[in-house]
């Protein structure tokens, strides 16, 4: 049986993961858009921003679609 405090910590962590995921997606898209407006070449920085966007998408996906095993 799980302790109530452990459940509360898990719910808080899921909420933080959601907020971090949304932030990574938004800021990554903004940075990527600004970089592609000024420079048309695909550099390491471009791929780095794309990886941040993908990781943020994974965090949001995990929050909504992957359920905890009980």
mmCIF file with all atom_site columns, C-alpha atoms in Angstrom:
data_model
loop_
_atom_site.group_PDB
_atom_site.id
_atom_site.type_symbol
_atom_site.label_atom_id
_atom_site.label_alt_id
_atom_site.label_comp_id
_atom_site.label_asym_id
_atom_site.label_entity_id
_atom_site.label_seq_id
_atom_site.pdbx_PDB_ins_code
_atom_site.Cartn_x
_atom_site.Cartn_y
_atom_site.Cartn_z
_atom_site.occupancy
_atom_site.B_iso_or_equiv
_atom_site.pdbx_formal_charge
_atom_site.auth_seq_id
_atom_site.auth_comp_id
_atom_site.auth_asym_id
_atom_site.auth_atom_id
_atom_site.pdbx_PDB_model_num
ATOM 1  C CA . UNK A 1 1  ? 0.000  0.000  0.000   1.00 0.00 ? 1  UNK A CA 1
ATOM 2  C CA . UNK A 1 2  ? 1.302  3.456  -0.884  1.00 0.00 ? 2  UNK A CA 1
ATOM 3  C CA . UNK A 1 3  ? 1.571  6.266  1.567   1.00 0.00 ? 3  UNK A CA 1
ATOM 4  C CA . UNK A 1 4  ? -0.542 9.413  0.931   1.00 0.00 ? 4  UNK A CA 1
ATOM 5  C CA . UNK A 1 5  ? 2.591  11.601 0.945   1.00 0.00 ? 5  UNK A CA 1
ATOM 6  C CA . UNK A 1 6  ? 4.133  9.464  -1.787  1.00 0.00 ? 6  UNK A CA 1
ATOM 7  C CA . UNK A 1 7  ? 1.015  9.872  -3.953  1.00 0.00 ? 7  UNK A CA 1
ATOM 8  C CA . UNK A 1 8  ? 1.056  13.626 -3.417  1.00 0.00 ? 8  UNK A CA 1
ATOM 9  C CA . UNK A 1 9  ? 4.718  13.834 -4.450  1.00 0.00 ? 9  UNK A CA 1
ATOM 10 C CA . UNK A 1 10 ? 4.012  11.781 -7.573  1.00 0.00 ? 10 UNK A CA 1
ATOM 11 C CA . UNK A 1 11 ? 1.104  14.074 -8.546  1.00 0.00 ? 11 UNK A CA 1
ATOM 12 C CA . UNK A 1 12 ? 3.256  17.162 -7.974  1.00 0.00 ? 12 UNK A CA 1
ATOM 13 C CA . UNK A 1 13 ? 6.002  15.672 -10.144 1.00 0.00 ? 13 UNK A CA 1
ATOM 14 C CA . UNK A 1 14 ? 3.532  14.938 -12.958 1.00 0.00 ? 14 UNK A CA 1
ATOM 15 C CA . UNK A 1 15 ? 2.292  18.530 -12.819 1.00 0.00 ? 15 UNK A CA 1
ATOM 16 C CA . UNK A 1 16 ? 5.851  19.884 -12.972 1.00 0.00 ? 16 UNK A CA 1
ATOM 17 C CA . UNK A 1 17 ? 6.649  17.571 -15.883 1.00 0.00 ? 17 UNK A CA 1
ATOM 18 C CA . UNK A 1 18 ? 3.630  18.947 -17.752 1.00 0.00 ? 18 UNK A CA 1
ATOM 19 C CA . UNK A 1 19 ? 4.666  22.560 -17.141 1.00 0.00 ? 19 UNK A CA 1
ATOM 20 C CA . UNK A 1 20 ? 8.279  21.877 -18.101 1.00 0.00 ? 20 UNK A CA 1
ATOM 21 C CA . UNK A 1 21 ? 7.146  20.073 -21.254 1.00 0.00 ? 21 UNK A CA 1
ATOM 22 C CA . UNK A 1 22 ? 4.910  22.944 -22.342 1.00 0.00 ? 22 UNK A CA 1
ATOM 23 C CA . UNK A 1 23 ? 7.692  25.443 -21.622 1.00 0.00 ? 23 UNK A CA 1
ATOM 24 C CA . UNK A 1 24 ? 10.229 23.462 -23.657 1.00 0.00 ? 24 UNK A CA 1
ATOM 25 C CA . UNK A 1 25 ? 7.847  23.261 -26.595 1.00 0.00 ? 25 UNK A CA 1
ATOM 26 C CA . UNK A 1 26 ? 6.944  26.960 -26.556 1.00 0.00 ? 26 UNK A CA 1
ATOM 27 C CA . UNK A 1 27 ? 10.437 28.350 -26.008 1.00 0.00 ? 27 UNK A CA 1
ATOM 28 C CA . UNK A 1 28 ? 12.009 25.813 -28.350 1.00 0.00 ? 28 UNK A CA 1
ATOM 29 C CA . UNK A 1 29 ? 9.579  26.738 -31.129 1.00 0.00 ? 29 UNK A CA 1
ATOM 30 C CA . UNK A 1 30 ? 10.204 30.449 -30.588 1.00 0.00 ? 30 UNK A CA 1
ATOM 31 C CA . UNK A 1 31 ? 13.982 30.013 -30.683 1.00 0.00 ? 31 UNK A CA 1
ATOM 32 C CA . UNK A 1 32 ? 13.761 27.768 -33.723 1.00 0.00 ? 32 UNK A CA 1
ATOM 33 C CA . UNK A 1 33 ? 11.493 30.227 -35.532 1.00 0.00 ? 33 UNK A CA 1
ATOM 34 C CA . UNK A 1 34 ? 13.808 33.161 -34.769 1.00 0.00 ? 34 UNK A CA 1
ATOM 35 C CA . UNK A 1 35 ? 16.877 31.243 -35.869 1.00 0.00 ? 35 UNK A CA 1
ATOM 36 C CA . UNK A 1 36 ? 15.311 30.074 -39.129 1.00 0.00 ? 36 UNK A CA 1
ATOM 37 C CA . UNK A 1 37 ? 14.190 33.651 -39.883 1.00 0.00 ? 37 UNK A CA 1
ATOM 38 C CA . UNK A 1 38 ? 17.726 34.991 -39.573 1.00 0.00 ? 38 UNK A CA 1
ATOM 39 C CA . UNK A 1 39 ? 19.732 32.022 -40.880 1.00 0.00 ? 39 UNK A CA 1
ATOM 40 C CA . UNK A 1 40 ? 18.500 29.534 -43.465 1.00 0.00 ? 40 UNK A CA 1
ATOM 41 C CA . UNK A 1 41 ? 21.082 26.845 -42.786 1.00 0.00 ? 41 UNK A CA 1
ATOM 42 C CA . UNK A 1 42 ? 20.467 23.926 -40.453 1.00 0.00 ? 42 UNK A CA 1
ATOM 43 C CA . UNK A 1 43 ? 23.167 24.006 -37.815 1.00 0.00 ? 43 UNK A CA 1
ATOM 44 C CA . UNK A 1 44 ? 23.841 22.143 -34.597 1.00 0.00 ? 44 UNK A CA 1
ATOM 45 C CA . UNK A 1 45 ? 21.795 24.757 -32.743 1.00 0.00 ? 45 UNK A CA 1
ATOM 46 C CA . UNK A 1 46 ? 18.777 23.989 -34.934 1.00 0.00 ? 46 UNK A CA 1
ATOM 47 C CA . UNK A 1 47 ? 18.940 20.280 -34.159 1.00 0.00 ? 47 UNK A CA 1
ATOM 48 C CA . UNK A 1 48 ? 19.481 21.051 -30.478 1.00 0.00 ? 48 UNK A CA 1
ATOM 49 C CA . UNK A 1 49 ? 16.268 23.121 -30.403 1.00 0.00 ? 49 UNK A CA 1
ATOM 50 C CA . UNK A 1 50 ? 14.389 20.367 -32.234 1.00 0.00 ? 50 UNK A CA 1
ATOM 51 C CA . UNK A 1 51 ? 15.540 17.879 -29.597 1.00 0.00 ? 51 UNK A CA 1
ATOM 52 C CA . UNK A 1 52 ? 14.220 20.179 -26.840 1.00 0.00 ? 52 UNK A CA 1
ATOM 53 C CA . UNK A 1 53 ? 10.852 20.397 -28.607 1.00 0.00 ? 53 UNK A CA 1
ATOM 54 C CA . UNK A 1 54 ? 10.683 16.615 -28.970 1.00 0.00 ? 54 UNK A CA 1
ATOM 55 C CA . UNK A 1 55 ? 11.574 16.070 -25.310 1.00 0.00 ? 55 UNK A CA 1
ATOM 56 C CA . UNK A 1 56 ? 8.933  18.604 -24.250 1.00 0.00 ? 56 UNK A CA 1
ATOM 57 C CA . UNK A 1 57 ? 6.395  16.782 -26.428 1.00 0.00 ? 57 UNK A CA 1
ATOM 58 C CA . UNK A 1 58 ? 7.348  13.517 -24.762 1.00 0.00 ? 58 UNK A CA 1
ATOM 59 C CA . UNK A 1 59 ? 6.786  15.022 -21.294 1.00 0.00 ? 59 UNK A CA 1
ATOM 60 C CA . UNK A 1 60 ? 3.340  16.288 -22.294 1.00 0.00 ? 60 UNK A CA 1
ATOM 61 C CA . UNK A 1 61 ? 2.495  12.933 -23.913 1.00 0.00 ? 61 UNK A CA 1
ATOM 62 C CA . UNK A 1 62 ? 3.642  11.069 -20.807 1.00 0.00 ? 62 UNK A CA 1
ATOM 63 C CA . UNK A 1 63 ? 1.496  13.283 -18.581 1.00 0.00 ? 63 UNK A CA 1
ATOM 64 C CA . UNK A 1 64 ? -1.721 12.635 -20.506 1.00 0.00 ? 64 UNK A CA 1
ATOM 65 C CA . UNK A 1 65 ? -1.373 9.159  -21.989 1.00 0.00 ? 65 UNK A CA 1
ATOM 66 C CA . UNK A 1 66 ? 0.879  7.024  -19.793 1.00 0.00 ? 66 UNK A CA 1
ATOM 67 C CA . UNK A 1 67 ? -0.888 5.932  -16.635 1.00 0.00 ? 67 UNK A CA 1
ATOM 68 C CA . UNK A 1 68 ? 0.835  4.859  -13.444 1.00 0.00 ? 68 UNK A CA 1
ATOM 69 C CA . UNK A 1 69 ? 0.798  1.156  -12.645 1.00 0.00 ? 69 UNK A CA 1
ATOM 70 C CA . UNK A 1 70 ? -1.058 0.532  -9.426  1.00 0.00 ? 70 UNK A CA 1
#
